Short mmCIF file of C-alpha atoms and ligand atoms in Angstrom, two decimals:
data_model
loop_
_atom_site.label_atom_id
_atom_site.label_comp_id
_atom_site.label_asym_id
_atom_site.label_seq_id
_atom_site.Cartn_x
_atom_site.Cartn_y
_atom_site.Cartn_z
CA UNK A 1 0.00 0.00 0.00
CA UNK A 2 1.66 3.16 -0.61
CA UNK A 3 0.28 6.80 -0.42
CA UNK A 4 1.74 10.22 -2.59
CA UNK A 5 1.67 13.01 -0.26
CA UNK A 6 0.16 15.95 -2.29
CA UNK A 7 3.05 17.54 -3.76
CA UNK A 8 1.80 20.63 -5.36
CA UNK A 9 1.63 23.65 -3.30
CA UNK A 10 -1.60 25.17 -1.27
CA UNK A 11 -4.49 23.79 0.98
CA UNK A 12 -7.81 21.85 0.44
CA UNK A 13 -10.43 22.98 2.44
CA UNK A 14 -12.22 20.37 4.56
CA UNK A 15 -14.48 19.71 7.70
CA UNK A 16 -11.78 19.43 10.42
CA UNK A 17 -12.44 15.23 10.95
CA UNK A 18 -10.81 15.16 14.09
CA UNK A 19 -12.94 17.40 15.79
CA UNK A 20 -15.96 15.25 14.56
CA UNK A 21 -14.41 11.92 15.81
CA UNK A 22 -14.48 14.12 18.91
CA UNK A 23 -18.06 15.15 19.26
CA UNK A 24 -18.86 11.51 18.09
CA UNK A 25 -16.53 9.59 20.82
CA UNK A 26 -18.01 12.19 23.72
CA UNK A 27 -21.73 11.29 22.85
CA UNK A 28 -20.77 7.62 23.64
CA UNK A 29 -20.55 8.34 27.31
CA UNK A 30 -23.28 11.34 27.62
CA UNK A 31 -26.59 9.28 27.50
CA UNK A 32 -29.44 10.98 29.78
CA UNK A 33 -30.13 9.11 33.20
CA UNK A 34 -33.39 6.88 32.33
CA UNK A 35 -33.54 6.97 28.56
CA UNK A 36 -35.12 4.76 26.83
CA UNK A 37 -32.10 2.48 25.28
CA UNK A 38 -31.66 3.66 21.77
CA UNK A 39 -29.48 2.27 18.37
CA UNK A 40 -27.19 4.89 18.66
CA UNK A 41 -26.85 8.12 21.23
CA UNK A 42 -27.54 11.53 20.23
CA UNK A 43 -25.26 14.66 20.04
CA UNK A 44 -26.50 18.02 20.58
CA UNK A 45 -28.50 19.48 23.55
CA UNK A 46 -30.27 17.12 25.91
CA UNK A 47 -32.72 19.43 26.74
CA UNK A 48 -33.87 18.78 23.13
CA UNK A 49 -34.32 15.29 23.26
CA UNK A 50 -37.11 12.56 24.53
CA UNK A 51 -38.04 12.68 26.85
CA UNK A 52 -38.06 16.29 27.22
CA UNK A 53 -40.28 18.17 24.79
CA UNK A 54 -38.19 20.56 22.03
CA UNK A 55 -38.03 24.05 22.42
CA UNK A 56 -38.84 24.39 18.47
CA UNK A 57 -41.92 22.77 20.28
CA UNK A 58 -43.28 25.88 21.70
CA UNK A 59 -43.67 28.60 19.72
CA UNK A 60 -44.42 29.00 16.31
CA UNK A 61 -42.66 28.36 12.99
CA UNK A 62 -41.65 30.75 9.97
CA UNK A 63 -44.40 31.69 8.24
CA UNK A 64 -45.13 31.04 4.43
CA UNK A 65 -43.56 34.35 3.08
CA UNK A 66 -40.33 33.80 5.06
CA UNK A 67 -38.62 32.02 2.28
CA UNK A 68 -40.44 33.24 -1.24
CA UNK A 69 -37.68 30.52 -3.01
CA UNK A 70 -36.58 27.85 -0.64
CA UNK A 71 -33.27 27.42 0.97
CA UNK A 72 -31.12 24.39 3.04
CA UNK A 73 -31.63 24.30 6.58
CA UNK A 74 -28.86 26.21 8.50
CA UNK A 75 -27.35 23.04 9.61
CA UNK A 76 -26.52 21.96 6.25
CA UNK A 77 -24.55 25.29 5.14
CA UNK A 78 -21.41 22.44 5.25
CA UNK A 79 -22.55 21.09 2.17
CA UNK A 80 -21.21 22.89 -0.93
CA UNK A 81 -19.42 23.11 -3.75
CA UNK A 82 -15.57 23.25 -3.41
CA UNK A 83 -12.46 23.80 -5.16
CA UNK A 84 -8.72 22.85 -4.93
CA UNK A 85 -6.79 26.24 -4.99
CA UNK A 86 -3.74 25.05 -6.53
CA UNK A 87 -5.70 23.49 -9.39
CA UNK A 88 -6.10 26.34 -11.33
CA UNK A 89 -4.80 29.86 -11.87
CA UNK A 90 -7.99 31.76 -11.18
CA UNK A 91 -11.94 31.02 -10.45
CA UNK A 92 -12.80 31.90 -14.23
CA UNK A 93 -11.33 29.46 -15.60
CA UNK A 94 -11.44 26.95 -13.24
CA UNK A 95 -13.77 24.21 -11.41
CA UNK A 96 -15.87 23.21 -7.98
CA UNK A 97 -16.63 19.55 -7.33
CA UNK A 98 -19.77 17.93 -5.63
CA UNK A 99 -19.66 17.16 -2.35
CA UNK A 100 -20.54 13.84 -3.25
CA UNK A 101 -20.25 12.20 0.23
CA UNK A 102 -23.09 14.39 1.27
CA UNK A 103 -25.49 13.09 -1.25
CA UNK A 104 -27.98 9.79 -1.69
CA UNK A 105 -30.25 8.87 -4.53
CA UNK A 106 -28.78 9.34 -8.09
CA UNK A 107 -29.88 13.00 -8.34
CA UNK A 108 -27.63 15.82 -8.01
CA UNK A 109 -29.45 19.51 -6.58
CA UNK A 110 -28.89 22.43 -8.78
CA UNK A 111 -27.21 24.54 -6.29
CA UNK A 112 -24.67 21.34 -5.82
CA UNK A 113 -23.76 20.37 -9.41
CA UNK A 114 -19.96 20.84 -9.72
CA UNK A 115 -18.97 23.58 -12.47
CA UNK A 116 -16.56 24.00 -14.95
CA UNK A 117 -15.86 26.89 -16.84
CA UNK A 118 -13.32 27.79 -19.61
CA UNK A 119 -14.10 31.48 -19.45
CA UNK A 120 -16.67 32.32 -16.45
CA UNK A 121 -20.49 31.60 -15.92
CA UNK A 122 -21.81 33.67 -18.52
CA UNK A 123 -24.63 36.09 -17.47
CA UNK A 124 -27.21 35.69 -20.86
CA UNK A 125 -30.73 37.85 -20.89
CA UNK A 126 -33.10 35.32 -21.92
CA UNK A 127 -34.78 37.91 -24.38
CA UNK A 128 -31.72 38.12 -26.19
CA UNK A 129 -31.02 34.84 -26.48
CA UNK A 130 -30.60 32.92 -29.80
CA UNK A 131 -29.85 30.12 -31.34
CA UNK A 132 -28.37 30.01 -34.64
CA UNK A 133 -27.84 26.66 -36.88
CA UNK A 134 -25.71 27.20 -40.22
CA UNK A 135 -23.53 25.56 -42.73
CA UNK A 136 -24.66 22.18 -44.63
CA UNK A 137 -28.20 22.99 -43.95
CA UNK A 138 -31.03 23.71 -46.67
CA UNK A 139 -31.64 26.69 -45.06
CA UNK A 140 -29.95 29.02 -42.11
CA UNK A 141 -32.32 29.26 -39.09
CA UNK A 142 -32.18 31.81 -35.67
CA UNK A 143 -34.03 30.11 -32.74
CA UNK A 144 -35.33 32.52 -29.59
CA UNK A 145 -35.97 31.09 -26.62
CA UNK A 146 -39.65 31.04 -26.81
CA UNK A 147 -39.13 29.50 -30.68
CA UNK A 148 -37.30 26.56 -28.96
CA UNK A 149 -40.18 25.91 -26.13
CA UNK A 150 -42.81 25.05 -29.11
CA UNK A 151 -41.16 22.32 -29.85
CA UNK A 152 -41.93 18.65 -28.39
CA UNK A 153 -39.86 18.61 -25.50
CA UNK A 154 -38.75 15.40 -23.41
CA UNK A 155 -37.39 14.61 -19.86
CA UNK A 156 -34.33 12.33 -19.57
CA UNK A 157 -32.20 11.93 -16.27
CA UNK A 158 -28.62 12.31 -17.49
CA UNK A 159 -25.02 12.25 -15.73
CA UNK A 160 -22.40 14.92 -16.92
CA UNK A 161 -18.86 13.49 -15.87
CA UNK A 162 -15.70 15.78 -17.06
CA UNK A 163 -12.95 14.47 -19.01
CA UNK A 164 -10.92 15.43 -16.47
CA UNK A 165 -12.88 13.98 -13.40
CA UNK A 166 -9.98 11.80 -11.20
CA UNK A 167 -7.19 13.21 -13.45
CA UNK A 168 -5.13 14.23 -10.60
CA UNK A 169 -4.75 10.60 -9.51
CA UNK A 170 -3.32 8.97 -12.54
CA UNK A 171 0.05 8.84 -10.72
CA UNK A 172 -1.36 8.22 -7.58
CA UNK A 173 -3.54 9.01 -4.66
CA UNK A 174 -3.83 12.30 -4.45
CA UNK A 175 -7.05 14.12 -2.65
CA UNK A 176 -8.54 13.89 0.20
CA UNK A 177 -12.20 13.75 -0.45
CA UNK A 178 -14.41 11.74 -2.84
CA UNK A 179 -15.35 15.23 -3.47
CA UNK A 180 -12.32 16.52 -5.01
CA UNK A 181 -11.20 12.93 -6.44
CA UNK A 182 -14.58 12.01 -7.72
CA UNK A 183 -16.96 15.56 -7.61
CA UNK A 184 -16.30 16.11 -11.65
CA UNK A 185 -19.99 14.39 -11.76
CA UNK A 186 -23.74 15.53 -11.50
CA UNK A 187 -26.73 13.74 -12.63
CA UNK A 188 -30.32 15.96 -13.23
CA UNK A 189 -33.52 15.65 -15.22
CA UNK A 190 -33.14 17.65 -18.24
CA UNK A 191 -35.86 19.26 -19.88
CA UNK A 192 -35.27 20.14 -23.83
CA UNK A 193 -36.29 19.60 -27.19
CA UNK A 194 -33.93 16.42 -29.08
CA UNK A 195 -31.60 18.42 -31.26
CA UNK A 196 -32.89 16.12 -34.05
CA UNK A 197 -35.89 18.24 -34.32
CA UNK A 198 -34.22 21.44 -34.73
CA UNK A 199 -31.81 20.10 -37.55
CA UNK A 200 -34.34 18.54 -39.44
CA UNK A 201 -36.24 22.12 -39.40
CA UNK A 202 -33.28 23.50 -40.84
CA UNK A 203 -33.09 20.49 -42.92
CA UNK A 204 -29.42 18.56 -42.95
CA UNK A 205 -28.03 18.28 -46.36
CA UNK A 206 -26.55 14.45 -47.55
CA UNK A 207 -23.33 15.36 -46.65
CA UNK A 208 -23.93 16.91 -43.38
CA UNK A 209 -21.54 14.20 -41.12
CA UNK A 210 -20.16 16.69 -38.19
CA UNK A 211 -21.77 19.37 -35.96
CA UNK A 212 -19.52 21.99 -34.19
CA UNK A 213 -21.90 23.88 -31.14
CA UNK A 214 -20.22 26.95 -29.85
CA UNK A 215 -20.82 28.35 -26.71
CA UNK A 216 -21.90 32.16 -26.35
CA UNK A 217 -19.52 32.46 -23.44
CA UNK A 218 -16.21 33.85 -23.31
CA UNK A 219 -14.31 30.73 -23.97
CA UNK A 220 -16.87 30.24 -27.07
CA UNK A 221 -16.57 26.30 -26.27
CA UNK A 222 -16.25 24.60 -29.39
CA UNK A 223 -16.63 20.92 -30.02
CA UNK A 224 -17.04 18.44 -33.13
CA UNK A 225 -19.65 16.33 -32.97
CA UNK A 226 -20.68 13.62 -34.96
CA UNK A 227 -24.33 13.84 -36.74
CA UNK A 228 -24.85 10.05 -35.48
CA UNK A 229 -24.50 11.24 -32.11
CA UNK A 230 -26.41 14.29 -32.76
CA UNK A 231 -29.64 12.30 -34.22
CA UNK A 232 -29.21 9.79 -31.76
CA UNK A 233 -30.27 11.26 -28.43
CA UNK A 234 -28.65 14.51 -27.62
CA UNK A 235 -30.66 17.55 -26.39
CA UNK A 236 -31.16 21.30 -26.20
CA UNK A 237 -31.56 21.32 -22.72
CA UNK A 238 -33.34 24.10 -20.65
CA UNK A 239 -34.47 23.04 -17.58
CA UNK A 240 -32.44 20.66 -15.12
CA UNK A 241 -34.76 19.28 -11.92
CA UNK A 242 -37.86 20.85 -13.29
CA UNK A 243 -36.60 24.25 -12.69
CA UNK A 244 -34.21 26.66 -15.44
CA UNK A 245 -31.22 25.82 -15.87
CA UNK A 246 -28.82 27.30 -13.31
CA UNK A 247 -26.33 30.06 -14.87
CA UNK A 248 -23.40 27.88 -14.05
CA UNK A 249 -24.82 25.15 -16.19
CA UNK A 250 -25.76 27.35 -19.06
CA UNK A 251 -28.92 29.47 -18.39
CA UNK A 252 -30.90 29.08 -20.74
CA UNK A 253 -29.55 26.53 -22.98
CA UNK A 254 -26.83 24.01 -22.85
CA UNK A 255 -26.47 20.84 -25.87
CA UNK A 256 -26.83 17.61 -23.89
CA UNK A 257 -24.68 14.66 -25.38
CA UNK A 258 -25.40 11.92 -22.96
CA UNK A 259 -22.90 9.35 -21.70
CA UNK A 260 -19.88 11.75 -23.59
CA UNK A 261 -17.41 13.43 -21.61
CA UNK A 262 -18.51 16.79 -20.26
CA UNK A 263 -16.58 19.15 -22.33
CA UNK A 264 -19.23 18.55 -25.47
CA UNK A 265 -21.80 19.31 -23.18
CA UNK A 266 -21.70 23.43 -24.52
CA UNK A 267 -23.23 25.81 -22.22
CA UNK A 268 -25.13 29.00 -23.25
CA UNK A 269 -25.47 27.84 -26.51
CA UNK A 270 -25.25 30.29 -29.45
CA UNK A 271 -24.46 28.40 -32.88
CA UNK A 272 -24.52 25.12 -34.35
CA UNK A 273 -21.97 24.74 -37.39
CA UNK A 274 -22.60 21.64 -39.80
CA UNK A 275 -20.00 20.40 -41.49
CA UNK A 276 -18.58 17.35 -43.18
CA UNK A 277 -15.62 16.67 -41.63
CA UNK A 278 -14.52 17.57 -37.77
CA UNK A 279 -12.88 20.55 -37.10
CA UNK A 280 -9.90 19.34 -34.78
CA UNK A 281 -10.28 22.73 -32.67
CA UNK A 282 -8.32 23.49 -29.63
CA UNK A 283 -10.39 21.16 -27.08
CA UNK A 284 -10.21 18.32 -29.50
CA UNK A 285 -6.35 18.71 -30.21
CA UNK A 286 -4.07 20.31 -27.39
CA UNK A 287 -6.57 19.60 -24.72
CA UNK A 288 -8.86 16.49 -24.52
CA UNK A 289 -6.36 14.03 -25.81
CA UNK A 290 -4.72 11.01 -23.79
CA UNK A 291 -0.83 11.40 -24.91
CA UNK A 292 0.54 7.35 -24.78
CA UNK A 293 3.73 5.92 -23.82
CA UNK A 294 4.35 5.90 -27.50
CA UNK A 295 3.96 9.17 -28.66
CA UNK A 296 0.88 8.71 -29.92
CA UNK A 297 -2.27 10.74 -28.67
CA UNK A 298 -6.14 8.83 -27.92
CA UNK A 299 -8.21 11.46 -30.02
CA UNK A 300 -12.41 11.49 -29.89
CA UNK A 301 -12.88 9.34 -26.80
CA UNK A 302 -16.19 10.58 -26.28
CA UNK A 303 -18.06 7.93 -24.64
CA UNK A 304 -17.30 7.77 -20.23
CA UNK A 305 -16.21 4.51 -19.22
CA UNK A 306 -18.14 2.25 -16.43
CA UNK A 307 -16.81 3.94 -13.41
CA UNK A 308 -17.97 3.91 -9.69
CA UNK A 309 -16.77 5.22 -6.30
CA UNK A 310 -17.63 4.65 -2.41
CA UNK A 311 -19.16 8.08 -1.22
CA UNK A 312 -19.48 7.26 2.38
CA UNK A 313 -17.38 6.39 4.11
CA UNK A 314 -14.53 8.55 2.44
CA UNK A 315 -11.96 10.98 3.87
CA UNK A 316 -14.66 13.85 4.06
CA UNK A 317 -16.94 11.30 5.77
CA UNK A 318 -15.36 9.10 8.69
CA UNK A 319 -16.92 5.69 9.94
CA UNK A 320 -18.62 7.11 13.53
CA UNK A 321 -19.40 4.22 15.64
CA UNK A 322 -18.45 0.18 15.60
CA UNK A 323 -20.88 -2.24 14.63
CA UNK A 324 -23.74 -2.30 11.96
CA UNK A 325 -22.67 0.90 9.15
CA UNK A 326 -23.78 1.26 5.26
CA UNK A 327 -21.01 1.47 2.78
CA UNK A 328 -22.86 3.72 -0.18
CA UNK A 329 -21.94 4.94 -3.89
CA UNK A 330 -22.06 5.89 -7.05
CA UNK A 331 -21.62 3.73 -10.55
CA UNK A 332 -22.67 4.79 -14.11
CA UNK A 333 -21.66 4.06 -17.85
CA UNK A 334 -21.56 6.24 -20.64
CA UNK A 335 -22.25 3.25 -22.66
CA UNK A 336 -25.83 2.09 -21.33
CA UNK A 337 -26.77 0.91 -17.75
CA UNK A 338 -24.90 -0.30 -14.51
CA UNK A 339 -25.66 -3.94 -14.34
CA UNK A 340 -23.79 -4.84 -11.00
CA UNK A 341 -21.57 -3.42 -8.48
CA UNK A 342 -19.22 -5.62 -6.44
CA UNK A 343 -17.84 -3.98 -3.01
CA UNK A 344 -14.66 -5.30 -0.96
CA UNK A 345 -13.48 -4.59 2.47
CA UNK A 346 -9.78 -6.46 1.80
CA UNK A 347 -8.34 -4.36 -0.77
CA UNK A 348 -9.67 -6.97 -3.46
CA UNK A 349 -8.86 -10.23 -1.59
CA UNK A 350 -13.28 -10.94 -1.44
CA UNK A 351 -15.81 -9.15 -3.09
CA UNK A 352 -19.08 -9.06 -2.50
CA UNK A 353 -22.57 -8.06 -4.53
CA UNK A 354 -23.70 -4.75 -3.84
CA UNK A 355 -27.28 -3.81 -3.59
CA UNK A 356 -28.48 -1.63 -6.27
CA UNK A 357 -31.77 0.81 -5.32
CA UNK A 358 -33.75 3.15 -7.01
CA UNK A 359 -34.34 3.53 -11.17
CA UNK A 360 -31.40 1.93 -13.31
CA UNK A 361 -30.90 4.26 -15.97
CA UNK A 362 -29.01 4.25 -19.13
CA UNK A 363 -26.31 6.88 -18.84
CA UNK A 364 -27.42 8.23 -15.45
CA UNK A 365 -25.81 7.30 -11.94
CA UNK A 366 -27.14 4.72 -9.74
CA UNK A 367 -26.70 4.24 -6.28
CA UNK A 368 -25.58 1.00 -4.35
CA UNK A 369 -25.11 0.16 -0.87
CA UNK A 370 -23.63 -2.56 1.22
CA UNK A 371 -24.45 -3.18 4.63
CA UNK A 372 -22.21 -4.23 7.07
CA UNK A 373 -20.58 -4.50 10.37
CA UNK A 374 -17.39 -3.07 11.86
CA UNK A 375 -15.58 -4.04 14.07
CA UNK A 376 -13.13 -1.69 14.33
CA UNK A 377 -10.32 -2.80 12.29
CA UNK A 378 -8.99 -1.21 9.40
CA UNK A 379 -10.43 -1.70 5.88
CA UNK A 380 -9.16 -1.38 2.33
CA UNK A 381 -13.06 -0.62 0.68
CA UNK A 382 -13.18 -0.27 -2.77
CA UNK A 383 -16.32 -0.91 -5.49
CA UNK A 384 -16.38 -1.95 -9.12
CA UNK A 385 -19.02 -1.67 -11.75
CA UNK A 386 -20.01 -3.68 -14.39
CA UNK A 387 -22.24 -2.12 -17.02
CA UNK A 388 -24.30 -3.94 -19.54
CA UNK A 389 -22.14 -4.36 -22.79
CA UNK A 390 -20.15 -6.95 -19.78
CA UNK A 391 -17.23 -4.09 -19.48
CA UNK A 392 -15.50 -4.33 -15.73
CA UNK A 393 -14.37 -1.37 -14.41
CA UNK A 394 -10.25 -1.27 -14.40
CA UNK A 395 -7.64 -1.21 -11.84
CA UNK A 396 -5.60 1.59 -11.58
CA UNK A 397 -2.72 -0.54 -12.46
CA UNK A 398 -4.25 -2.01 -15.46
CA UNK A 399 -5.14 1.84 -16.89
CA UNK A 400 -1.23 2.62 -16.26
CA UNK A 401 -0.63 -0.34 -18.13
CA UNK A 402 -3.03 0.55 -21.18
CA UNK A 403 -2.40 4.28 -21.37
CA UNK A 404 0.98 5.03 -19.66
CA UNK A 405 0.65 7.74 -16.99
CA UNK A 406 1.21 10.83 -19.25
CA UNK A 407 -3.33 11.27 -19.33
CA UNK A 408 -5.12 13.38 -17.17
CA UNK A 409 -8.92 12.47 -18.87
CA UNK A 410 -10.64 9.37 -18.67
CA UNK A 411 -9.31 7.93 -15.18
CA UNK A 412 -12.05 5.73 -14.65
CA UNK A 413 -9.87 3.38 -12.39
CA UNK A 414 -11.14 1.63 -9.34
CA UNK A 415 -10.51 3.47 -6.05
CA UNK A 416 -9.56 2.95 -2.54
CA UNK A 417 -10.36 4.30 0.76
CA UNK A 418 -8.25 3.04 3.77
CA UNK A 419 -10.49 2.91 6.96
CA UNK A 420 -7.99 3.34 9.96
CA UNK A 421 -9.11 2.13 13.55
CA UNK A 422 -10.25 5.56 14.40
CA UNK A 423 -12.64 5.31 11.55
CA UNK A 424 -10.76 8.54 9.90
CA UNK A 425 -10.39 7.45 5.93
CA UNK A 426 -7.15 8.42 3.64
CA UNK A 427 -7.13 8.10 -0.36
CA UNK A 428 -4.74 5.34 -0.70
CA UNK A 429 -3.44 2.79 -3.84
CA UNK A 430 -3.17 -0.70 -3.45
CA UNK A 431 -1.30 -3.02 -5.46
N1 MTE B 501 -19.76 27.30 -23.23
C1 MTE B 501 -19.11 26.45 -22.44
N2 MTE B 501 -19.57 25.19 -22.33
C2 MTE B 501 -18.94 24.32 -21.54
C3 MTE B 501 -17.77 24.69 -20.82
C4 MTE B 501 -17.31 26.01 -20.96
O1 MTE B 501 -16.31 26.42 -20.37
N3 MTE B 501 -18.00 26.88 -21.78
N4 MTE B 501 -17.13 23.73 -20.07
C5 MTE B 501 -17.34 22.33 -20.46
C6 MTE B 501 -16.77 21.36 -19.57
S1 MTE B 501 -15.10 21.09 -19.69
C7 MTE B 501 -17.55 20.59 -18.75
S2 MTE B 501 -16.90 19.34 -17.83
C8 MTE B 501 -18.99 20.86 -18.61
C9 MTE B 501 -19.33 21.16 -17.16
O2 MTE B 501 -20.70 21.37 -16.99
P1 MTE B 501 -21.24 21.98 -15.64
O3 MTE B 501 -20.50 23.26 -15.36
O4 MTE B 501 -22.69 22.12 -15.82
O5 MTE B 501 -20.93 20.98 -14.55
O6 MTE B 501 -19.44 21.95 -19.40
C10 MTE B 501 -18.81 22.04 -20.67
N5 MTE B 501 -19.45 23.06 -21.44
MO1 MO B 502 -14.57 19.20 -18.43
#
């Protein structure tokens, strides 16, 4: 087992662990004379708890006008976005991951989806908006907003993984936080009209093969895409969770390109190019590539590999108490559904069948669990997916071996958490 200290300079910013190890250990002792035996004891003010009656008990609550758009309670103002300071040069041109580990069910809130940005959340007046489609079509069309909300629209729950998500661990473990080693991932119900009606109203011509969308921010994000993809099921999306689209994901339109790395995902849409040929732009060329041990670059790996990763526990969130605890996470597959997860508590010596619950999706996360007890010994947990075309998620090992360790994108190896006996959890490698 062997563990890279981070090497480059500056500070992650996490909940200080130790102190809640602390809180946790003091509760053991501090149950009130004559309760009624419980599974676990309570932190927090006794004077709250059975059997006294609550003081939120007796008087009365916020009334209907106090919060005109609804906010997290107080006691959840721990769970946000973050970033990793040294990552980037500035906030404009940088990213925030999910606080995964905080998380259950496969979907992702809007105010919690990680961001990237090439060039800064663009601010884009709705009135103003357009869409514009040009090139190999019969003829030239400008969309408005309200043009694109008369089409039929669908729903489809989608993740959006980065190319980049786990590229800081391709030459080992890194960060401290499923957040920051895993957080490059959000999964939301889109609401948009299938881009394959708004090309065949501007009618493709027969040698339309390639789409370039262009974002109006700017970075004016530019990707090729091919029309197969584009036909097949990709969207003009402008709603995520029933609600508009947040500004950092592209208020009021971003293309959708589901199970495809992130970067093709253009926010704030403005223009759709067709060609007949790609265009081998900058994020297709010098970024966006996997350079090999032999010189030679991966180019247009578009579709996500079967991933998965253990949300809880995980450095950000420590095992609390011995005995019966729930081991939960995340799988998907750009390439259709997740069709098993198996979970180990040896480092890989015995694996077992997680349990898989709520909706399988194609190209959306699902959510696993494995029950268990601990008895206070250290564990090496780590999960792997299977999806349904039979692919097994990879080692980390066996992705060094394939690809060399010059890649940032498309890390989609398995990870592992080391449990120490004070149920604090370090990013570790095993091999
Ligand atoms: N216009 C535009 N679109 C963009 C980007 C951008 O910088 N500008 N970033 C891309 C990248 S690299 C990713 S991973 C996703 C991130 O989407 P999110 O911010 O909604 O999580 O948006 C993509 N679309
Ligand atoms: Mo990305």
């Amino acid at each position: 087992m062997s563990k890279q200290k981070q090497s480059a300079p500056g500070t992650v910013q996490m909940p200080a662990r130790r102190a809640f190890l602390k809180a946790g250990a003091a509760a053991g002792g501090a149950i009130a004379a004559g309760a009624v035996p419980g599974l676990a004891s309570a932190t927090g003010n006794p004077e709250n708890q059975a059997p006294n009656v609550a003081d939120w008990s007796h008087y009365l609550g916020d009334g209907v006008d106090a919060h005109p758009y609804g906010m997290p309670s107080e006691h959840e103002a721990h769970v946000v976005r973050r970033n990793v300071e040294w990552l980037t040069a500035d906030t404009q041109s940088s990213i925030n991951f999910t606080p995964l580990h905080e998380l259950d069910g496969i979907i992702t809130p809007n105010g919690l989806c990680f961001e990237r940005h090439h060039g800064g959340a663009a601010e884009v007046d709705p009135a103003d908006y357009q869409l514009m489609i040009n090139g190999l079509v019969d003829k030239p069309m400008i969309f408005t907003m309200d043009d694109l909300k008369r089409f039929p629209r669908v729903n489809r729950i989608y993740f959006l993984e980065c190319a980049a998500n786990s590229g800081m661990e391709w030459r080992g473990a890194q960060l401290n936080g499923c957040q920051f080693t895993h957080g490059m991932v959000h999964c939301v119900m889109y609401t948009g009209v299938p881009l394959k009606y708004i090309l065949e109203e501007a009618g493709l011509k027969t040698n339309a093969k390639w789409l370039m969308p262009e974002g109006g921010d700017a970075a004016g994000m530019n990707r090729s895409v091919p029309i197969e993809k584009a036909l097949d099921d990709c969207m003009i999306a402008f709603k995520m969770n029933g609600e508009a689209l947040r500004r950092e994901q592209g208020y009021p339109a971003r293309l959708v390109v589901p199970g495809w790395e992130g970067n093709m995902w253009v926010k704030w849409i403005r223009r759709i190019e067709v060609g007949d040929e790609p265009w081998h732009a900058r994020e297709e060329t010098s970024k966006y590539t996997d350079l090999l041990e032999n010189g030679k670059a991966r180019r247009f790996t578009w579709e996500m590999d079967c991933k998965s990763v253990i949300t809880n526990p995980s450095p950000q969130a420590p095992l609390m108490v011995k005995g019966h605890n729930i081991i939960s996470g995340l799988a998907w597959s750009g390439r259709g559904t997740v069709e098993r997860v198996d979970v180990t508590l040896d480092g890989g010596k015995n694996w077992r069948t997680a349990r898989i619950d709520g909706p399988v999706l194609p190209k959306a996360l699902t959510r696993f669990y494995f029950e268990f007890e601990w008895n206070g010994e250290g564990l090496l947990l780590q999960s792997r997916a299977i999806d349904s075309t039979g692919y097994i998620q990879p080692t980390k090992d066996e992705l060094r071996v394939a690809r060399g360790t010059n890649s940032i994108y498309h890390n989609n190896g398995i990870q592992t958490w080391h449990v120490q006996a004070s149920g604090e959890v370090e990013n570790v490698e095993v091999s």
